[in-house]
Amino acid sequence: MKSIKVMSPSSVANLSCGYDILGICLDHVGDEMIITKTNSPGISITNIKGAKLSYSVDKNVAGIAAKSYLSKNPSKFGFEIEIIKKVAAGSGLGSSASSAVAAVYGIDYLLERNSNKIDLIKHAVDGEQFASGEAHADNIAPTMFGGLTLVRDLKTLDILNLPFPKDLFITILHPEIELKTSILRNVLNKKISIKKVVKQTANLGGLISGLYSNDYQLISRCLVDEIVEERRASSIPGFYSLKESAIQNGALGFGISGSGPSIFSISKGKKTASSVKKGFEKVYSQKNISFKTFISKINYEGVKVFEQWFTIV
């Protein structure tokens, strides 16, 4: 019997102008998963720490992703999964993506198949779809690959790793309330004006150009959401006060992390990111809401196995 521990990072999706296609891998906190290979076929979830989630394989993101993987990659072995949730469910920080990626990556690692990460992503997306109601990979891709990713086409899994300036820092504020992604996707306007689409696509193109050229001012001008923010901002207490604070403290941009309630800002340099963090804390100290803040660099690695934890019995 062999066991491994997998660390699967949290992430920020959308990045204001890249709804459902852009994501950044965070270098702060991630779900952990202990996966044990057994001689009896099948999958079982044996323990869950840090969250109240279903132990049913068919009602758990990790279980669904694992079943998807094994349906295309049969094995005579079975797997026991222990989930250690460190990314809060409904936080907007890619909680379901962390679990789905950890499950498929860990099982593939134990089977020593060294599958292409693109091939693993399609199975992780099956788990994500259960959680959010729709298939998307804007959290899955950065968690799997690390860095900053663009999902050009989900159907063909055409996913790109984008360059970025090395001194970008992400500041996160997480109000300790839960917002269901599946619900917040339903509040979006299904009919978008051509004018807004043109603005959003111009911002997206400009942002990517700024990332390639290290043009911080261009990046700042393009971190603007013309489509989603107006519909979701009201669900996040103090949203516009936080936004004003971030800009006043020098952030390049500010927005909703995924579907919220977490918000993010991107800054040039840790000093500015720290000023933004203090500003967020000042705004929320006046509210009767528990919250957490942190600063993160961009995680280059993505999901990984703790080799030193590796055990064979």
PDB file of C-alpha atoms in Angstrom:
ATOM      1  CA  MET A   1       0.000   0.000   0.000  1.00  0.00           C
ATOM      2  CA  LYS A   2       1.370   3.432  -0.950  1.00  0.00           C
ATOM      3  CA  SER A   3       0.279   6.886   0.240  1.00  0.00           C
ATOM      4  CA  ILE A   4       1.121  10.417  -0.843  1.00  0.00           C
ATOM      5  CA  LYS A   5       0.176  13.896   0.328  1.00  0.00           C
ATOM      6  CA  VAL A   6      -0.783  16.377  -2.381  1.00  0.00           C
ATOM      7  CA  MET A   7      -0.824  20.158  -1.984  1.00  0.00           C
ATOM      8  CA  SER A   8      -3.197  21.919  -4.374  1.00  0.00           C
ATOM      9  CA  PRO A   9      -3.032  25.738  -4.311  1.00  0.00           C
ATOM     10  CA  SER A  10      -5.795  28.307  -4.142  1.00  0.00           C
ATOM     11  CA  SER A  11      -6.304  30.696  -7.053  1.00  0.00           C
ATOM     12  CA  VAL A  12      -7.905  33.895  -8.278  1.00  0.00           C
ATOM     13  CA  ALA A  13     -10.089  33.604 -11.362  1.00  0.00           C
ATOM     14  CA  ASN A  14     -11.400  36.144 -13.887  1.00  0.00           C
ATOM     15  CA  LEU A  15      -8.890  38.935 -13.077  1.00  0.00           C
ATOM     16  CA  SER A  16     -11.581  41.497 -13.834  1.00  0.00           C
ATOM     17  CA  CYS A  17     -11.558  41.409 -17.639  1.00  0.00           C
ATOM     18  CA  GLY A  18     -11.103  37.653 -18.156  1.00  0.00           C
ATOM     19  CA  TYR A  19     -14.373  36.087 -17.023  1.00  0.00           C
ATOM     20  CA  ASP A  20     -14.089  32.273 -17.057  1.00  0.00           C
ATOM     21  CA  ILE A  21     -10.766  32.349 -18.926  1.00  0.00           C
ATOM     22  CA  LEU A  22      -8.044  33.986 -16.779  1.00  0.00           C
ATOM     23  CA  GLY A  23      -6.609  32.721 -13.501  1.00  0.00           C
ATOM     24  CA  ILE A  24      -3.617  33.196 -11.184  1.00  0.00           C
ATOM     25  CA  CYS A  25      -2.165  30.538  -8.884  1.00  0.00           C
ATOM     26  CA  LEU A  26      -1.587  31.825  -5.344  1.00  0.00           C
ATOM     27  CA  ASP A  27       1.484  31.080  -3.267  1.00  0.00           C
ATOM     28  CA  HIS A  28      -0.262  31.179   0.096  1.00  0.00           C
ATOM     29  CA  VAL A  29      -2.613  28.392   1.071  1.00  0.00           C
ATOM     30  CA  GLY A  30      -3.948  25.292  -0.598  1.00  0.00           C
ATOM     31  CA  ASP A  31      -5.941  22.172   0.076  1.00  0.00           C
ATOM     32  CA  GLU A  32      -4.053  19.067   1.099  1.00  0.00           C
ATOM     33  CA  MET A  33      -5.115  15.552   0.215  1.00  0.00           C
ATOM     34  CA  ILE A  34      -3.768  12.215   1.420  1.00  0.00           C
ATOM     35  CA  ILE A  35      -4.370   9.511  -1.175  1.00  0.00           C
ATOM     36  CA  THR A  36      -3.694   5.864  -0.463  1.00  0.00           C
ATOM     37  CA  LYS A  37      -3.548   3.153  -3.128  1.00  0.00           C
ATOM     38  CA  THR A  38      -5.340  -0.042  -2.072  1.00  0.00           C
ATOM     39  CA  ASN A  39      -5.630  -3.519  -3.524  1.00  0.00           C
ATOM     40  CA  SER A  40      -9.439  -3.352  -3.635  1.00  0.00           C
ATOM     41  CA  PRO A  41     -10.805  -1.417  -6.656  1.00  0.00           C
ATOM     42  CA  GLY A  42     -12.983   1.642  -6.100  1.00  0.00           C
ATOM     43  CA  ILE A  43     -12.793   5.054  -4.475  1.00  0.00           C
ATOM     44  CA  SER A  44     -13.700   5.968  -0.929  1.00  0.00           C
ATOM     45  CA  ILE A  45     -13.467   9.231   0.991  1.00  0.00           C
ATOM     46  CA  THR A  46     -12.319   8.233   4.455  1.00  0.00           C
ATOM     47  CA  ASN A  47     -11.891  11.557   6.256  1.00  0.00           C
ATOM     48  CA  ILE A  48     -12.593  15.259   5.721  1.00  0.00           C
ATOM     49  CA  LYS A  49     -11.042  17.965   7.871  1.00  0.00           C
ATOM     50  CA  GLY A  50     -11.756  21.678   7.759  1.00  0.00           C
ATOM     51  CA  ALA A  51     -15.167  21.631   6.081  1.00  0.00           C
ATOM     52  CA  LYS A  52     -18.520  19.893   6.157  1.00  0.00           C
ATOM     53  CA  LEU A  53     -18.566  18.069   2.843  1.00  0.00           C
ATOM     54  CA  SER A  54     -20.216  14.893   1.626  1.00  0.00           C
ATOM     55  CA  TYR A  55     -18.388  11.590   2.040  1.00  0.00           C
ATOM     56  CA  SER A  56     -20.338  10.268  -0.946  1.00  0.00           C
ATOM     57  CA  VAL A  57     -17.996   9.924  -3.919  1.00  0.00           C
ATOM     58  CA  ASP A  58     -20.806  11.017  -6.236  1.00  0.00           C
ATOM     59  CA  LYS A  59     -21.512  14.197  -4.240  1.00  0.00           C
ATOM     60  CA  ASN A  60     -17.970  15.350  -3.593  1.00  0.00           C
ATOM     61  CA  VAL A  61     -15.841  17.296  -6.099  1.00  0.00           C
ATOM     62  CA  ALA A  62     -12.753  15.193  -5.402  1.00  0.00           C
ATOM     63  CA  GLY A  63     -14.682  11.945  -5.732  1.00  0.00           C
ATOM     64  CA  ILE A  64     -16.326  12.983  -9.005  1.00  0.00           C
ATOM     65  CA  ALA A  65     -13.011  14.089 -10.502  1.00  0.00           C
ATOM     66  CA  ALA A  66     -11.345  10.841  -9.394  1.00  0.00           C
ATOM     67  CA  LYS A  67     -14.145   8.725 -10.909  1.00  0.00           C
ATOM     68  CA  SER A  68     -13.871  10.685 -14.149  1.00  0.00           C
ATOM     69  CA  TYR A  69     -10.141   9.990 -14.298  1.00  0.00           C
ATOM     70  CA  LEU A  70     -10.524   6.258 -13.601  1.00  0.00           C
ATOM     71  CA  SER A  71     -13.326   5.907 -16.142  1.00  0.00           C
ATOM     72  CA  LYS A  72     -10.801   6.792 -18.851  1.00  0.00           C
ATOM     73  CA  ASN A  73      -7.761   5.318 -17.113  1.00  0.00           C
ATOM     74  CA  PRO A  74      -8.897   2.036 -15.514  1.00  0.00           C
ATOM     75  CA  SER A  75      -6.849   0.549 -12.701  1.00  0.00           C
ATOM     76  CA  LYS A  76      -6.922  -2.710 -10.771  1.00  0.00           C
ATOM     77  CA  PHE A  77      -6.162  -0.674  -7.657  1.00  0.00           C
ATOM     78  CA  GLY A  78      -8.495   1.384  -5.514  1.00  0.00           C
ATOM     79  CA  PHE A  79      -7.944   4.651  -3.677  1.00  0.00           C
ATOM     80  CA  GLU A  80      -8.777   6.055  -0.256  1.00  0.00           C
ATOM     81  CA  ILE A  81      -8.931   9.841  -0.074  1.00  0.00           C
ATOM     82  CA  GLU A  82      -8.521  12.051   2.978  1.00  0.00           C
ATOM     83  CA  ILE A  83      -9.331  15.725   2.337  1.00  0.00           C
ATOM     84  CA  ILE A  84      -7.793  18.520   4.402  1.00  0.00           C
ATOM     85  CA  LYS A  85      -9.653  21.678   3.373  1.00  0.00           C
ATOM     86  CA  LYS A  86      -7.626  24.835   3.795  1.00  0.00           C
ATOM     87  CA  VAL A  87      -9.379  26.800   1.055  1.00  0.00           C
ATOM     88  CA  ALA A  88     -12.833  27.698   2.374  1.00  0.00           C
ATOM     89  CA  ALA A  89     -15.763  26.490   0.306  1.00  0.00           C
ATOM     90  CA  GLY A  90     -17.615  29.331  -1.387  1.00  0.00           C
ATOM     91  CA  SER A  91     -14.710  31.717  -0.765  1.00  0.00           C
ATOM     92  CA  GLY A  92     -14.021  32.689  -4.353  1.00  0.00           C
ATOM     93  CA  LEU A  93     -10.492  31.291  -4.066  1.00  0.00           C
ATOM     94  CA  GLY A  94     -10.918  28.135  -6.110  1.00  0.00           C
ATOM     95  CA  SER A  95     -11.825  25.708  -3.337  1.00  0.00           C
ATOM     96  CA  SER A  96     -13.527  23.145  -5.569  1.00  0.00           C
ATOM     97  CA  ALA A  97     -10.740  23.417  -8.152  1.00  0.00           C
ATOM     98  CA  SER A  98      -8.140  22.695  -5.460  1.00  0.00           C
ATOM     99  CA  SER A  99      -9.904  19.485  -4.483  1.00  0.00           C
ATOM    100  CA  ALA A 100     -10.557  18.334  -8.042  1.00  0.00           C
ATOM    101  CA  VAL A 101      -6.981  18.942  -9.169  1.00  0.00           C
ATOM    102  CA  ALA A 102      -5.502  17.245  -6.096  1.00  0.00           C
ATOM    103  CA  ALA A 103      -7.567  14.111  -6.656  1.00  0.00           C
ATOM    104  CA  VAL A 104      -6.716  13.516 -10.314  1.00  0.00           C
ATOM    105  CA  TYR A 105      -3.080  14.586 -10.007  1.00  0.00           C
ATOM    106  CA  GLY A 106      -2.517  12.440  -6.924  1.00  0.00           C
ATOM    107  CA  ILE A 107      -4.098   9.297  -8.352  1.00  0.00           C
ATOM    108  CA  ASP A 108      -2.159   9.676 -11.588  1.00  0.00           C
ATOM    109  CA  TYR A 109       1.039  10.112  -9.552  1.00  0.00           C
ATOM    110  CA  LEU A 110       0.390   6.958  -7.527  1.00  0.00           C
ATOM    111  CA  LEU A 111      -0.239   4.991 -10.716  1.00  0.00           C
ATOM    112  CA  GLU A 112       3.061   6.353 -12.110  1.00  0.00           C
ATOM    113  CA  ARG A 113       1.430   7.234 -15.407  1.00  0.00           C
ATOM    114  CA  ASN A 114       2.926  10.728 -15.737  1.00  0.00           C
ATOM    115  CA  SER A 115      -0.047  11.917 -17.739  1.00  0.00           C
ATOM    116  CA  ASN A 116       0.013  15.251 -19.506  1.00  0.00           C
ATOM    117  CA  LYS A 117      -1.522  17.892 -17.252  1.00  0.00           C
ATOM    118  CA  ILE A 118      -3.865  18.933 -20.055  1.00  0.00           C
ATOM    119  CA  ASP A 119      -5.301  15.417 -20.045  1.00  0.00           C
ATOM    120  CA  LEU A 120      -5.774  15.603 -16.270  1.00  0.00           C
ATOM    121  CA  ILE A 121      -7.577  18.938 -16.472  1.00  0.00           C
ATOM    122  CA  LYS A 122     -10.588  17.550 -18.324  1.00  0.00           C
ATOM    123  CA  HIS A 123     -11.279  15.198 -15.403  1.00  0.00           C
ATOM    124  CA  ALA A 124     -10.816  17.939 -12.822  1.00  0.00           C
ATOM    125  CA  VAL A 125     -13.301  20.063 -14.781  1.00  0.00           C
ATOM    126  CA  ASP A 126     -15.927  17.329 -14.289  1.00  0.00           C
ATOM    127  CA  GLY A 127     -15.605  17.827 -10.549  1.00  0.00           C
ATOM    128  CA  GLU A 128     -15.688  21.617 -10.869  1.00  0.00           C
ATOM    129  CA  GLN A 129     -18.848  21.404 -12.955  1.00  0.00           C
ATOM    130  CA  PHE A 130     -20.611  19.612 -10.101  1.00  0.00           C
ATOM    131  CA  ALA A 131     -19.714  22.404  -7.684  1.00  0.00           C
ATOM    132  CA  SER A 132     -20.543  25.416  -9.837  1.00  0.00           C
ATOM    133  CA  GLY A 133     -23.207  24.111 -12.195  1.00  0.00           C
ATOM    134  CA  GLU A 134     -21.145  24.850 -15.311  1.00  0.00           C
ATOM    135  CA  ALA A 135     -17.882  23.555 -16.718  1.00  0.00           C
ATOM    136  CA  HIS A 136     -15.038  26.070 -16.538  1.00  0.00           C
ATOM    137  CA  ALA A 137     -11.300  25.860 -15.945  1.00  0.00           C
ATOM    138  CA  ASP A 138     -10.231  29.373 -14.919  1.00  0.00           C
ATOM    139  CA  ASN A 139      -9.351  28.066 -11.430  1.00  0.00           C
ATOM    140  CA  ILE A 140      -8.454  24.533 -12.515  1.00  0.00           C
ATOM    141  CA  ALA A 141      -5.771  25.652 -15.006  1.00  0.00           C
ATOM    142  CA  PRO A 142      -3.644  27.853 -12.701  1.00  0.00           C
ATOM    143  CA  THR A 143      -3.959  25.345  -9.855  1.00  0.00           C
ATOM    144  CA  MET A 144      -2.717  22.578 -12.146  1.00  0.00           C
ATOM    145  CA  PHE A 145       0.014  24.500 -13.993  1.00  0.00           C
ATOM    146  CA  GLY A 146       0.901  27.352 -11.660  1.00  0.00           C
ATOM    147  CA  GLY A 147       1.461  30.895 -12.892  1.00  0.00           C
ATOM    148  CA  LEU A 148      -1.066  32.931 -14.853  1.00  0.00           C
ATOM    149  CA  THR A 149      -3.163  31.008 -17.352  1.00  0.00           C
ATOM    150  CA  LEU A 150      -5.577  31.721 -20.190  1.00  0.00           C
ATOM    151  CA  VAL A 151      -8.221  29.165 -21.189  1.00  0.00           C
ATOM    152  CA  ARG A 152      -8.578  30.007 -24.880  1.00  0.00           C
ATOM    153  CA  ASP A 153     -10.990  27.154 -25.537  1.00  0.00           C
ATOM    154  CA  LEU A 154     -12.421  24.796 -22.923  1.00  0.00           C
ATOM    155  CA  LYS A 155     -13.733  22.178 -25.342  1.00  0.00           C
ATOM    156  CA  THR A 156     -10.318  21.527 -26.876  1.00  0.00           C
ATOM    157  CA  LEU A 157      -8.465  22.412 -23.645  1.00  0.00           C
ATOM    158  CA  ASP A 158      -6.401  25.018 -25.447  1.00  0.00           C
ATOM    159  CA  ILE A 159      -4.743  26.527 -22.354  1.00  0.00           C
ATOM    160  CA  LEU A 160      -1.873  28.994 -22.370  1.00  0.00           C
ATOM    161  CA  ASN A 161       0.633  29.970 -19.694  1.00  0.00           C
ATOM    162  CA  LEU A 162       1.103  33.736 -19.866  1.00  0.00           C
ATOM    163  CA  PRO A 163       4.206  35.674 -18.807  1.00  0.00           C
ATOM    164  CA  PHE A 164       3.972  38.275 -16.067  1.00  0.00           C
ATOM    165  CA  PRO A 165       6.234  40.814 -14.324  1.00  0.00           C
ATOM    166  CA  LYS A 166       8.079  39.136 -11.463  1.00  0.00           C
ATOM    167  CA  ASP A 167       7.238  41.747  -8.840  1.00  0.00           C
ATOM    168  CA  LEU A 168       3.460  41.445  -9.023  1.00  0.00           C
ATOM    169  CA  PHE A 169       1.849  40.787  -5.645  1.00  0.00           C
ATOM    170  CA  ILE A 170      -1.741  39.830  -4.928  1.00  0.00           C
ATOM    171  CA  THR A 171      -3.590  41.169  -1.877  1.00  0.00           C
ATOM    172  CA  ILE A 172      -6.658  39.203  -0.792  1.00  0.00           C
ATOM    173  CA  LEU A 173      -9.464  40.082   1.599  1.00  0.00           C
ATOM    174  CA  HIS A 174     -11.785  37.204   2.425  1.00  0.00           C
ATOM    175  CA  PRO A 175     -14.998  38.095   4.281  1.00  0.00           C
ATOM    176  CA  GLU A 176     -15.945  34.966   6.211  1.00  0.00           C
ATOM    177  CA  ILE A 177     -19.270  34.511   4.485  1.00  0.00           C
ATOM    178  CA  GLU A 178     -20.043  31.859   1.881  1.00  0.00           C
ATOM    179  CA  LEU A 179     -21.324  32.671  -1.597  1.00  0.00           C
ATOM    180  CA  LYS A 180     -22.279  29.760  -3.820  1.00  0.00           C
ATOM    181  CA  THR A 181     -20.743  29.987  -7.286  1.00  0.00           C
ATOM    182  CA  SER A 182     -23.742  28.188  -8.805  1.00  0.00           C
ATOM    183  CA  ILE A 183     -26.079  30.896  -7.445  1.00  0.00           C
ATOM    184  CA  LEU A 184     -23.882  33.851  -8.399  1.00  0.00           C
ATOM    185  CA  ARG A 185     -23.524  32.626 -11.966  1.00  0.00           C
ATOM    186  CA  ASN A 186     -27.293  32.928 -12.245  1.00  0.00           C
ATOM    187  CA  VAL A 187     -27.339  36.632 -11.316  1.00  0.00           C
ATOM    188  CA  LEU A 188     -25.297  37.569 -14.368  1.00  0.00           C
ATOM    189  CA  ASN A 189     -26.908  39.370 -17.244  1.00  0.00           C
ATOM    190  CA  LYS A 190     -27.267  36.875 -20.083  1.00  0.00           C
ATOM    191  CA  LYS A 191     -27.582  39.639 -22.667  1.00  0.00           C
ATOM    192  CA  ILE A 192     -24.548  41.912 -22.919  1.00  0.00           C
ATOM    193  CA  SER A 193     -24.425  44.967 -25.170  1.00  0.00           C
ATOM    194  CA  ILE A 194     -21.937  45.020 -28.026  1.00  0.00           C
ATOM    195  CA  LYS A 195     -20.495  48.197 -26.526  1.00  0.00           C
ATOM    196  CA  LYS A 196     -19.591  46.393 -23.295  1.00  0.00           C
ATOM    197  CA  VAL A 197     -18.211  43.383 -25.134  1.00  0.00           C
ATOM    198  CA  VAL A 198     -15.944  45.667 -27.152  1.00  0.00           C
ATOM    199  CA  LYS A 199     -14.661  47.352 -23.979  1.00  0.00           C
ATOM    200  CA  GLN A 200     -14.090  44.031 -22.226  1.00  0.00           C
ATOM    201  CA  THR A 201     -12.250  42.437 -25.124  1.00  0.00           C
ATOM    202  CA  ALA A 202     -10.124  45.578 -25.511  1.00  0.00           C
ATOM    203  CA  ASN A 203      -9.190  45.344 -21.827  1.00  0.00           C
ATOM    204  CA  LEU A 204      -8.370  41.658 -22.164  1.00  0.00           C
ATOM    205  CA  GLY A 205      -6.151  42.236 -25.177  1.00  0.00           C
ATOM    206  CA  GLY A 206      -4.462  45.182 -23.494  1.00  0.00           C
ATOM    207  CA  LEU A 207      -3.848  43.233 -20.291  1.00  0.00           C
ATOM    208  CA  ILE A 208      -2.148  40.392 -22.149  1.00  0.00           C
ATOM    209  CA  SER A 209      -0.008  42.901 -24.055  1.00  0.00           C
ATOM    210  CA  GLY A 210       0.941  44.543 -20.753  1.00  0.00           C
ATOM    211  CA  LEU A 211       1.911  41.190 -19.239  1.00  0.00           C
ATOM    212  CA  TYR A 212       4.211  40.432 -22.165  1.00  0.00           C
ATOM    213  CA  SER A 213       5.791  43.897 -22.192  1.00  0.00           C
ATOM    214  CA  ASN A 214       5.968  44.464 -18.390  1.00  0.00           C
ATOM    215  CA  ASP A 215       3.948  47.641 -18.922  1.00  0.00           C
ATOM    216  CA  TYR A 216       2.473  48.278 -15.482  1.00  0.00           C
ATOM    217  CA  GLN A 217       0.418  51.281 -16.552  1.00  0.00           C
ATOM    218  CA  LEU A 218      -1.184  49.296 -19.361  1.00  0.00           C
ATOM    219  CA  ILE A 219      -1.896  46.434 -16.964  1.00  0.00           C
ATOM    220  CA  SER A 220      -3.527  48.902 -14.585  1.00  0.00           C
ATOM    221  CA  ARG A 221      -5.698  50.495 -17.274  1.00  0.00           C
ATOM    222  CA  CYS A 222      -6.948  47.083 -18.378  1.00  0.00           C
ATOM    223  CA  LEU A 223      -7.816  45.508 -14.999  1.00  0.00           C
ATOM    224  CA  VAL A 224     -11.405  46.683 -15.412  1.00  0.00           C
ATOM    225  CA  ASP A 225     -14.557  44.546 -15.427  1.00  0.00           C
ATOM    226  CA  GLU A 226     -17.290  45.844 -17.723  1.00  0.00           C
ATOM    227  CA  ILE A 227     -19.598  42.851 -17.393  1.00  0.00           C
ATOM    228  CA  VAL A 228     -19.628  40.901 -14.119  1.00  0.00           C
ATOM    229  CA  GLU A 229     -18.722  43.361 -11.353  1.00  0.00           C
ATOM    230  CA  GLU A 230     -21.906  45.431 -11.565  1.00  0.00           C
ATOM    231  CA  ARG A 231     -24.004  42.313 -10.949  1.00  0.00           C
ATOM    232  CA  ARG A 232     -21.981  40.770  -8.124  1.00  0.00           C
ATOM    233  CA  ALA A 233     -20.641  43.763  -6.202  1.00  0.00           C
ATOM    234  CA  SER A 234     -23.788  44.138  -4.091  1.00  0.00           C
ATOM    235  CA  SER A 235     -23.214  40.635  -2.640  1.00  0.00           C
ATOM    236  CA  ILE A 236     -19.908  41.732  -1.091  1.00  0.00           C
ATOM    237  CA  PRO A 237     -20.209  44.052   1.934  1.00  0.00           C
ATOM    238  CA  GLY A 238     -18.230  47.277   1.495  1.00  0.00           C
ATOM    239  CA  PHE A 239     -17.159  46.436  -2.051  1.00  0.00           C
ATOM    240  CA  TYR A 240     -16.863  49.982  -3.371  1.00  0.00           C
ATOM    241  CA  SER A 241     -15.154  51.249  -0.211  1.00  0.00           C
ATOM    242  CA  LEU A 242     -12.572  48.483  -0.616  1.00  0.00           C
ATOM    243  CA  LYS A 243     -12.118  49.373  -4.262  1.00  0.00           C
ATOM    244  CA  GLU A 244     -11.552  53.038  -3.476  1.00  0.00           C
ATOM    245  CA  SER A 245      -9.085  52.123  -0.728  1.00  0.00           C
ATOM    246  CA  ALA A 246      -7.093  49.823  -3.027  1.00  0.00           C
ATOM    247  CA  ILE A 247      -6.695  52.456  -5.724  1.00  0.00           C
ATOM    248  CA  GLN A 248      -5.804  55.174  -3.205  1.00  0.00           C
ATOM    249  CA  ASN A 249      -3.088  52.913  -1.782  1.00  0.00           C
ATOM    250  CA  GLY A 250      -1.479  52.378  -5.170  1.00  0.00           C
ATOM    251  CA  ALA A 251      -2.944  49.093  -6.444  1.00  0.00           C
ATOM    252  CA  LEU A 252      -2.733  48.490 -10.181  1.00  0.00           C
ATOM    253  CA  GLY A 253      -6.212  46.987 -10.137  1.00  0.00           C
ATOM    254  CA  PHE A 254      -8.988  45.603  -7.972  1.00  0.00           C
ATOM    255  CA  GLY A 255     -11.782  43.129  -8.479  1.00  0.00           C
ATOM    256  CA  ILE A 256     -13.846  40.178  -7.332  1.00  0.00           C
ATOM    257  CA  SER A 257     -11.933  36.931  -6.913  1.00  0.00           C
ATOM    258  CA  GLY A 258     -13.932  34.375  -8.855  1.00  0.00           C
ATOM    259  CA  SER A 259     -17.558  34.791  -7.840  1.00  0.00           C
ATOM    260  CA  GLY A 260     -16.631  36.257  -4.420  1.00  0.00           C
ATOM    261  CA  PRO A 261     -16.929  37.068  -1.611  1.00  0.00           C
ATOM    262  CA  SER A 262     -13.122  37.355  -1.636  1.00  0.00           C
ATOM    263  CA  ILE A 263     -11.742  40.378  -3.419  1.00  0.00           C
ATOM    264  CA  PHE A 264      -8.252  40.863  -4.834  1.00  0.00           C
ATOM    265  CA  SER A 265      -5.920  43.634  -5.828  1.00  0.00           C
ATOM    266  CA  ILE A 266      -2.745  43.434  -7.887  1.00  0.00           C
ATOM    267  CA  SER A 267       0.187  45.659  -6.968  1.00  0.00           C
ATOM    268  CA  LYS A 268       3.697  46.346  -8.146  1.00  0.00           C
ATOM    269  CA  GLY A 269       5.931  45.383  -5.234  1.00  0.00           C
ATOM    270  CA  LYS A 270       5.258  43.996  -1.786  1.00  0.00           C
ATOM    271  CA  LYS A 271       5.387  47.415  -0.119  1.00  0.00           C
ATOM    272  CA  THR A 272       2.373  48.636  -2.095  1.00  0.00           C
ATOM    273  CA  ALA A 273       0.588  45.313  -1.565  1.00  0.00           C
ATOM    274  CA  SER A 274       1.087  45.759   2.190  1.00  0.00           C
ATOM    275  CA  SER A 275      -0.388  49.270   2.058  1.00  0.00           C
ATOM    276  CA  VAL A 276      -3.399  47.891   0.219  1.00  0.00           C
ATOM    277  CA  LYS A 277      -3.788  45.170   2.847  1.00  0.00           C
ATOM    278  CA  LYS A 278      -3.770  47.740   5.672  1.00  0.00           C
ATOM    279  CA  GLY A 279      -6.380  49.749   3.797  1.00  0.00           C
ATOM    280  CA  PHE A 280      -8.630  46.706   3.445  1.00  0.00           C
ATOM    281  CA  GLU A 281      -8.300  46.004   7.166  1.00  0.00           C
ATOM    282  CA  LYS A 282      -9.192  49.595   8.019  1.00  0.00           C
ATOM    283  CA  VAL A 283     -12.364  49.408   5.913  1.00  0.00           C
ATOM    284  CA  TYR A 284     -13.457  46.085   7.420  1.00  0.00           C
ATOM    285  CA  SER A 285     -12.582  46.994  10.999  1.00  0.00           C
ATOM    286  CA  GLN A 286     -15.675  49.189  10.832  1.00  0.00           C
ATOM    287  CA  LYS A 287     -17.924  46.267   9.891  1.00  0.00           C
ATOM    288  CA  ASN A 288     -19.332  43.476  12.024  1.00  0.00           C
ATOM    289  CA  ILE A 289     -17.939  40.786   9.730  1.00  0.00           C
ATOM    290  CA  SER A 290     -15.067  38.399  10.414  1.00  0.00           C
ATOM    291  CA  PHE A 291     -12.430  38.502   7.703  1.00  0.00           C
ATOM    292  CA  LYS A 292      -8.957  37.415   6.743  1.00  0.00           C
ATOM    293  CA  THR A 293      -6.344  39.192   4.646  1.00  0.00           C
ATOM    294  CA  PHE A 294      -3.107  38.007   3.111  1.00  0.00           C
ATOM    295  CA  ILE A 295      -0.522  38.882   0.484  1.00  0.00           C
ATOM    296  CA  SER A 296       0.674  36.362  -2.077  1.00  0.00           C
ATOM    297  CA  LYS A 297       3.229  36.158  -4.827  1.00  0.00           C
ATOM    298  CA  ILE A 298       2.288  34.172  -7.903  1.00  0.00           C
ATOM    299  CA  ASN A 299       2.909  30.450  -7.444  1.00  0.00           C
ATOM    300  CA  TYR A 300       5.005  29.080 -10.320  1.00  0.00           C
ATOM    301  CA  GLU A 301       4.564  25.361  -9.502  1.00  0.00           C
ATOM    302  CA  GLY A 302       0.891  24.647  -9.085  1.00  0.00           C
ATOM    303  CA  VAL A 303      -0.153  21.291  -7.635  1.00  0.00           C
ATOM    304  CA  LYS A 304       2.631  19.154  -6.169  1.00  0.00           C
ATOM    305  CA  VAL A 305       3.332  16.027  -4.133  1.00  0.00           C
ATOM    306  CA  PHE A 306       5.232  16.214  -0.851  1.00  0.00           C
ATOM    307  CA  GLU A 307       8.003  13.740  -1.630  1.00  0.00           C
ATOM    308  CA  GLN A 308       9.305  13.714   1.937  1.00  0.00           C
ATOM    309  CA  TRP A 309       5.891  12.536   3.172  1.00  0.00           C
ATOM    310  CA  PHE A 310       5.886   9.594   0.770  1.00  0.00           C
ATOM    311  CA  THR A 311       5.371   6.233   2.560  1.00  0.00           C
ATOM    312  CA  ILE A 312       5.332   2.623   1.455  1.00  0.00           C
ATOM    313  CA  VAL A 313       3.885  -0.130   3.644  1.00  0.00           C
TER     314      VAL A 313
END
